[in-house]
Short mmCIF file of C-alpha atoms in Angstrom, two decimals:
data_model
loop_
_atom_site.label_atom_id
_atom_site.label_comp_id
_atom_site.label_asym_id
_atom_site.label_seq_id
_atom_site.Cartn_x
_atom_site.Cartn_y
_atom_site.Cartn_z
CA MET A 1 12.95 -23.05 -46.33
CA ASN A 2 11.44 -25.00 -43.46
CA LYS A 3 8.13 -23.82 -42.03
CA SER A 4 7.72 -22.61 -38.48
CA LEU A 5 6.51 -24.93 -35.76
CA HIS A 6 3.71 -23.28 -33.76
CA ILE A 7 3.12 -24.44 -30.17
CA ALA A 8 0.77 -22.99 -27.55
CA LEU A 9 0.71 -23.25 -23.75
CA THR A 10 -1.71 -21.84 -21.17
CA PHE A 11 -0.75 -21.24 -17.54
CA ASP A 12 -0.74 -18.89 -14.57
CA ASP A 13 2.15 -17.53 -12.51
CA ASN A 14 2.24 -20.63 -10.32
CA PHE A 15 3.05 -22.80 -13.34
CA TRP A 16 5.74 -20.72 -14.98
CA ALA A 17 8.49 -23.25 -14.18
CA PRO A 18 6.68 -26.31 -15.63
CA ALA A 19 5.84 -24.19 -18.71
CA TYR A 20 9.55 -23.47 -19.05
CA ALA A 21 10.34 -27.18 -18.69
CA VAL A 22 7.86 -28.13 -21.42
CA MET A 23 9.39 -25.60 -23.81
CA ARG A 24 12.93 -26.58 -22.98
CA SER A 25 12.17 -30.29 -23.42
CA ILE A 26 10.79 -29.50 -26.88
CA CYS A 27 13.88 -27.51 -27.83
CA LEU A 28 16.25 -30.18 -26.52
CA SER A 29 14.48 -32.85 -28.59
CA THR A 30 14.63 -31.21 -32.02
CA ARG A 31 17.24 -29.70 -34.31
CA ARG A 32 14.63 -27.23 -35.60
CA ARG A 33 14.51 -25.28 -32.34
CA GLY A 34 15.17 -21.98 -34.10
CA GLU A 35 11.95 -22.44 -36.11
CA ILE A 36 9.70 -22.85 -33.08
CA VAL A 37 7.20 -20.17 -32.09
CA PHE A 38 5.73 -20.53 -28.61
CA TYR A 39 2.43 -18.78 -27.93
CA LEU A 40 2.06 -18.26 -24.19
CA LEU A 41 -1.52 -17.59 -23.07
CA HIS A 42 -1.12 -16.60 -19.46
CA MET A 43 -2.51 -14.96 -16.37
CA PRO A 44 -0.39 -12.22 -14.72
CA LEU A 45 3.32 -13.05 -14.65
CA SER A 46 5.91 -11.54 -12.33
CA ALA A 47 8.85 -9.86 -14.02
CA GLU A 48 11.18 -12.50 -12.59
CA HIS A 49 9.14 -15.39 -13.98
CA ARG A 50 8.77 -13.76 -17.38
CA ALA A 51 12.54 -13.37 -17.48
CA ASP A 52 12.90 -17.09 -16.74
CA LEU A 53 10.69 -17.92 -19.71
CA ALA A 54 12.67 -15.57 -21.96
CA ARG A 55 15.74 -17.75 -21.42
CA ILE A 56 14.24 -20.15 -23.98
CA THR A 57 14.94 -17.58 -26.68
CA GLU A 58 18.41 -16.87 -25.32
CA GLU A 59 19.41 -20.54 -25.22
CA PHE A 60 17.70 -21.90 -28.33
CA GLY A 61 16.58 -19.02 -30.54
CA ALA A 62 12.93 -20.06 -30.36
CA ALA A 63 10.42 -17.21 -30.46
CA LEU A 64 8.03 -16.40 -27.60
CA VAL A 65 4.74 -14.55 -28.10
CA PHE A 66 3.02 -13.54 -24.86
CA TYR A 67 -0.77 -13.26 -24.66
CA PRO A 68 -1.82 -11.79 -21.29
CA LEU A 69 -5.44 -12.74 -20.59
CA VAL A 70 -6.47 -10.95 -17.41
CA GLY A 71 -8.92 -8.15 -18.04
CA GLU A 72 -9.25 -8.99 -21.73
CA PRO A 73 -12.99 -8.85 -22.56
CA PHE A 74 -12.75 -11.58 -25.21
CA PHE A 75 -11.38 -13.96 -22.57
CA GLU A 76 -13.57 -12.96 -19.63
CA ASP A 77 -16.71 -13.11 -21.78
CA PHE A 78 -15.75 -16.52 -23.14
CA VAL A 79 -15.15 -18.15 -19.75
CA ALA A 80 -18.15 -16.60 -18.01
CA GLY A 81 -20.45 -19.38 -16.83
CA LEU A 82 -18.03 -22.20 -17.62
CA PRO A 83 -17.25 -24.63 -14.78
CA GLN A 84 -14.06 -23.92 -12.83
CA GLY A 85 -12.29 -25.51 -9.88
CA GLY A 86 -9.16 -25.30 -7.76
CA ARG A 87 -7.09 -27.52 -10.06
CA TRP A 88 -8.79 -26.18 -13.17
CA PRO A 89 -8.82 -22.37 -13.14
CA LYS A 90 -10.42 -20.47 -16.00
CA VAL A 91 -7.15 -20.28 -17.93
CA VAL A 92 -7.70 -23.92 -19.01
CA TYR A 93 -10.30 -22.69 -21.50
CA ALA A 94 -7.85 -20.39 -23.26
CA ARG A 95 -6.84 -23.17 -25.64
CA MET A 96 -10.29 -22.83 -27.23
CA LEU A 97 -9.48 -19.25 -28.20
CA LEU A 98 -6.42 -20.10 -30.28
CA PRO A 99 -8.16 -19.86 -33.68
CA GLY A 100 -9.07 -16.22 -33.03
CA LEU A 101 -5.90 -15.21 -31.19
CA LEU A 102 -3.21 -16.58 -33.44
CA PRO A 103 -2.32 -14.82 -36.70
CA GLN A 104 -4.54 -15.84 -39.60
CA GLU A 105 -1.55 -17.11 -41.57
CA VAL A 106 -0.88 -19.77 -38.90
CA GLU A 107 -2.63 -22.88 -40.20
CA ARG A 108 -1.74 -25.41 -37.50
CA VAL A 109 -0.76 -25.33 -33.84
CA ILE A 110 0.07 -27.90 -31.18
CA TYR A 111 -1.44 -27.22 -27.78
CA LEU A 112 0.29 -28.77 -24.74
CA ASP A 113 -0.56 -28.80 -21.05
CA CYS A 114 2.24 -27.68 -18.75
CA ASP A 115 2.45 -30.97 -16.83
CA MET A 116 4.18 -32.61 -19.78
CA LEU A 117 7.65 -33.55 -20.98
CA VAL A 118 8.60 -33.97 -24.65
CA ARG A 119 11.18 -36.56 -25.70
CA ALA A 120 10.79 -36.77 -29.49
CA PRO A 121 11.17 -34.25 -32.32
CA ILE A 122 8.04 -32.14 -32.15
CA GLU A 123 7.96 -31.78 -35.94
CA GLU A 124 6.95 -35.44 -36.18
CA LEU A 125 3.76 -34.56 -34.33
CA TYR A 126 3.33 -31.22 -36.05
CA ASP A 127 3.29 -32.85 -39.50
CA ILE A 128 1.08 -35.77 -38.54
CA ASP A 129 -1.88 -36.59 -40.80
CA LEU A 130 -5.22 -35.48 -39.35
CA ALA A 131 -7.20 -37.13 -42.17
CA GLY A 132 -9.10 -33.93 -42.89
CA LYS A 133 -10.27 -33.51 -39.28
CA PRO A 134 -9.98 -30.22 -37.38
CA LEU A 135 -8.41 -31.88 -34.37
CA GLY A 136 -5.93 -34.62 -33.53
CA ALA A 137 -5.66 -36.08 -30.02
CA VAL A 138 -4.94 -39.26 -28.05
CA ARG A 139 -7.67 -41.39 -26.50
CA ASP A 140 -7.81 -40.92 -22.76
CA ALA A 141 -6.55 -44.00 -20.94
CA LEU A 142 -9.21 -43.52 -18.23
CA ALA A 143 -12.21 -43.34 -20.55
CA PRO A 144 -15.08 -44.02 -20.15
CA PHE A 145 -14.67 -43.40 -16.41
CA ILE A 146 -13.85 -39.70 -16.82
CA PRO A 147 -16.82 -38.71 -19.02
CA MET A 148 -19.35 -41.02 -17.35
CA ARG A 149 -18.05 -40.60 -13.79
CA ARG A 150 -19.33 -42.62 -10.84
CA ASP A 151 -20.15 -46.23 -11.77
CA MET A 152 -19.83 -45.09 -15.42
CA ILE A 153 -23.46 -44.09 -15.46
CA GLN A 154 -23.56 -40.57 -14.02
CA ASN A 155 -23.38 -38.83 -17.41
CA ALA A 156 -24.75 -41.61 -19.57
CA ASP A 157 -27.21 -39.11 -21.03
CA LEU A 158 -24.25 -37.14 -22.45
CA PHE A 159 -21.66 -39.76 -23.34
CA ASP A 160 -21.73 -43.29 -24.68
CA GLY A 161 -19.03 -45.51 -23.17
CA ALA A 162 -18.44 -47.12 -26.57
CA ASP A 163 -17.52 -43.78 -28.16
CA PRO A 164 -13.84 -42.73 -28.32
CA TYR A 165 -12.98 -39.98 -25.86
CA PHE A 166 -9.78 -37.94 -26.03
CA ASN A 167 -7.53 -36.30 -23.47
CA SER A 168 -7.30 -32.55 -24.07
CA GLY A 169 -3.75 -32.14 -22.72
CA MET A 170 -2.26 -32.50 -26.19
CA LEU A 171 -4.13 -31.22 -29.22
CA VAL A 172 -3.01 -30.87 -32.81
CA ILE A 173 -5.29 -28.18 -34.20
CA ASP A 174 -6.04 -27.41 -37.83
CA LEU A 175 -6.76 -23.73 -37.27
CA ASP A 176 -8.38 -23.14 -40.64
CA LEU A 177 -10.97 -25.85 -39.96
CA TRP A 178 -11.51 -24.62 -36.38
CA ARG A 179 -12.11 -21.11 -37.72
CA GLN A 180 -14.96 -22.45 -39.82
CA MET A 181 -16.70 -23.57 -36.62
CA ASP A 182 -18.50 -21.31 -34.15
CA LEU A 183 -17.30 -22.65 -30.81
CA ARG A 184 -19.15 -19.94 -28.91
CA ALA A 185 -22.42 -21.02 -30.48
CA GLU A 186 -21.62 -24.67 -29.71
CA ILE A 187 -21.00 -23.80 -26.05
CA ASP A 188 -24.16 -21.70 -25.86
CA ALA A 189 -26.15 -24.63 -27.23
CA LEU A 190 -24.75 -26.87 -24.50
CA ALA A 191 -25.48 -24.20 -21.89
CA LYS A 192 -29.13 -24.08 -22.98
CA ARG A 193 -29.36 -27.78 -22.22
CA GLY A 194 -28.29 -26.98 -18.64
CA ILE A 195 -25.41 -29.44 -18.65
CA LEU A 196 -22.31 -27.27 -18.18
CA ALA A 197 -22.17 -27.93 -14.44
CA LYS A 198 -22.05 -31.68 -15.16
CA LEU A 199 -18.97 -31.46 -17.37
CA TYR A 200 -15.34 -32.26 -16.63
CA PHE A 201 -14.15 -28.78 -17.55
CA ASP A 202 -12.66 -28.16 -21.02
CA GLN A 203 -12.10 -31.84 -21.79
CA ASP A 204 -15.76 -32.87 -21.71
CA LEU A 205 -16.68 -29.67 -23.51
CA LEU A 206 -14.25 -30.34 -26.36
CA ASN A 207 -15.30 -33.98 -26.63
CA LEU A 208 -18.93 -32.97 -27.03
CA ILE A 209 -18.16 -30.25 -29.58
CA PHE A 210 -15.77 -32.41 -31.62
CA ARG A 211 -17.62 -35.70 -31.37
CA ASP A 212 -16.85 -37.60 -34.63
CA LYS A 213 -14.65 -34.66 -35.71
CA TRP A 214 -11.24 -35.68 -34.36
CA GLN A 215 -8.44 -37.95 -35.46
CA ALA A 216 -7.08 -40.47 -32.96
CA LEU A 217 -3.27 -40.25 -32.72
CA PRO A 218 -0.78 -42.84 -31.36
CA TRP A 219 -0.71 -43.14 -27.56
CA ARG A 220 2.98 -42.22 -27.33
CA TRP A 221 2.16 -38.57 -28.15
CA ASN A 222 0.26 -38.24 -24.88
CA THR A 223 1.35 -40.89 -22.41
CA ILE A 224 -1.18 -40.34 -19.65
CA ASP A 225 -0.33 -40.95 -15.97
CA ALA A 226 3.33 -41.29 -16.90
CA HIS A 227 5.11 -43.54 -14.42
CA GLU A 228 8.28 -45.63 -14.28
CA ALA A 229 6.99 -48.53 -16.40
CA HIS A 230 6.42 -46.20 -19.34
CA GLU A 231 10.16 -45.57 -19.65
CA ALA A 232 10.56 -48.96 -21.36
CA LEU A 233 7.97 -48.03 -24.03
CA ASP A 234 9.78 -45.01 -25.49
CA PRO A 235 7.01 -42.42 -25.00
CA ALA A 236 7.23 -39.27 -27.11
CA ILE A 237 5.30 -37.01 -24.71
CA LEU A 238 4.82 -37.84 -21.05
CA HIS A 239 1.74 -36.43 -19.31
CA PHE A 240 1.92 -36.33 -15.52
CA THR A 241 -1.79 -36.39 -14.75
CA LYS A 242 -1.63 -37.92 -11.26
CA PRO A 243 -0.95 -35.95 -8.04
CA ALA A 244 2.67 -37.15 -8.02
CA LYS A 245 4.56 -34.74 -10.27
CA PRO A 246 8.15 -34.84 -11.51
CA TRP A 247 8.83 -31.45 -9.91
CA GLY A 248 8.30 -32.96 -6.46
CA ILE A 249 11.54 -32.84 -4.47
CA PHE A 250 11.55 -36.60 -3.82
CA ALA A 251 10.18 -37.71 -7.20
CA GLY A 252 13.59 -38.83 -8.44
CA ILE A 253 14.30 -40.79 -5.25
CA LEU A 254 10.88 -42.40 -4.95
CA ARG A 255 10.64 -42.95 -8.74
CA SER A 256 6.96 -42.05 -8.51
CA THR A 257 6.92 -40.60 -12.02
CA ALA A 258 8.69 -41.39 -15.28
CA TYR A 259 11.96 -39.62 -16.04
CA ALA A 260 11.83 -37.64 -12.79
CA ARG A 261 15.59 -37.04 -12.62
CA TRP A 262 15.66 -36.27 -16.34
CA TYR A 263 12.86 -33.74 -15.77
CA ARG A 264 14.76 -31.93 -13.01
CA HIS A 265 17.71 -31.34 -15.32
CA VAL A 266 15.44 -30.19 -18.13
CA MET A 267 13.92 -27.59 -15.79
CA THR A 268 17.51 -26.98 -14.60
CA ASN A 269 18.51 -27.50 -10.99
CA ALA A 270 18.47 -23.81 -10.13
CA LEU A 271 14.89 -23.29 -11.32
CA PHE A 272 13.74 -26.66 -9.98
CA TYR A 273 14.69 -25.77 -6.41
CA ARG A 274 13.45 -22.20 -6.74
CA PHE A 275 10.11 -23.59 -7.90
CA ALA A 276 10.09 -25.94 -4.89
CA ARG A 277 10.54 -22.96 -2.55
CA HIS A 278 7.75 -21.13 -4.38
CA ARG A 279 5.36 -24.06 -3.90
CA TRP A 280 6.37 -24.50 -0.24
CA LYS A 281 5.71 -20.82 0.42
CA ARG A 282 2.27 -21.05 -1.23
CA TRP A 283 1.44 -24.14 0.84
CA TRP A 284 2.21 -22.35 4.10
CA LEU A 285 0.35 -19.21 3.07
CA LYS A 286 -2.76 -21.28 2.35
CA ARG A 287 -2.55 -22.96 5.73
CA LEU A 288 -2.05 -19.67 7.56
CA ARG A 289 -5.05 -18.12 5.85
CA LEU A 290 -7.19 -21.00 7.10
CA THR A 291 -6.17 -20.44 10.74
#
């Protein structure tokens, strides 16, 4: 009997539609969709949006396990004092809690950001060799600029530009090896050095904790800043890291991102345009609150 494929996402109620698109792209790209278990670590979800997500089970038979995070002491205590920002709310750190949250019998999980699109059978990534390391990831295409910042010198006391640096949007996690580590103690040690405010959120944090403890995976499993030229290279997972996103109304016309039209049909037209109205309403509400 084939083993289950365990996949985790973290998001809030404003990203429910992209989360749905990630899951649906995974299910459309594999014949083992009925063996997939999605772990959804989320902030409060409306009943309507939760029902949208449940359609993954109805269409493909994949299992969904919801982990609400708001008000949970283990989550609030963990994120207290960690840097946060408008584009990076505290839910981004939830991926670091997977070893304790997921059932002990789950030995491996793939974590994916919600601004992604999967085009290859996810089992190929799930079964990839991590060479005995607790973590597999793809080198960030913008390193060393991201860790070292302005003029690639700002954080030279923390990072060496010659060291490999990974993007945290896709992680293959050996949970048994992660469980042998004390991530809380690692974070506390970094906090005592007074450097948390200097870090690029979870990504810098993970790169410091797992320095020399991660396996570099082929670029196609996290194609960063996915744009039209990448379509010719047969990427397995597209990662839309730039401001232009495939859920933008004109993305397919302007061809500002890779597979924009493909993405709209993965999300489904009905949800795509409902998500557009949701974002437009939020935009206006923000502007009105400022006046």
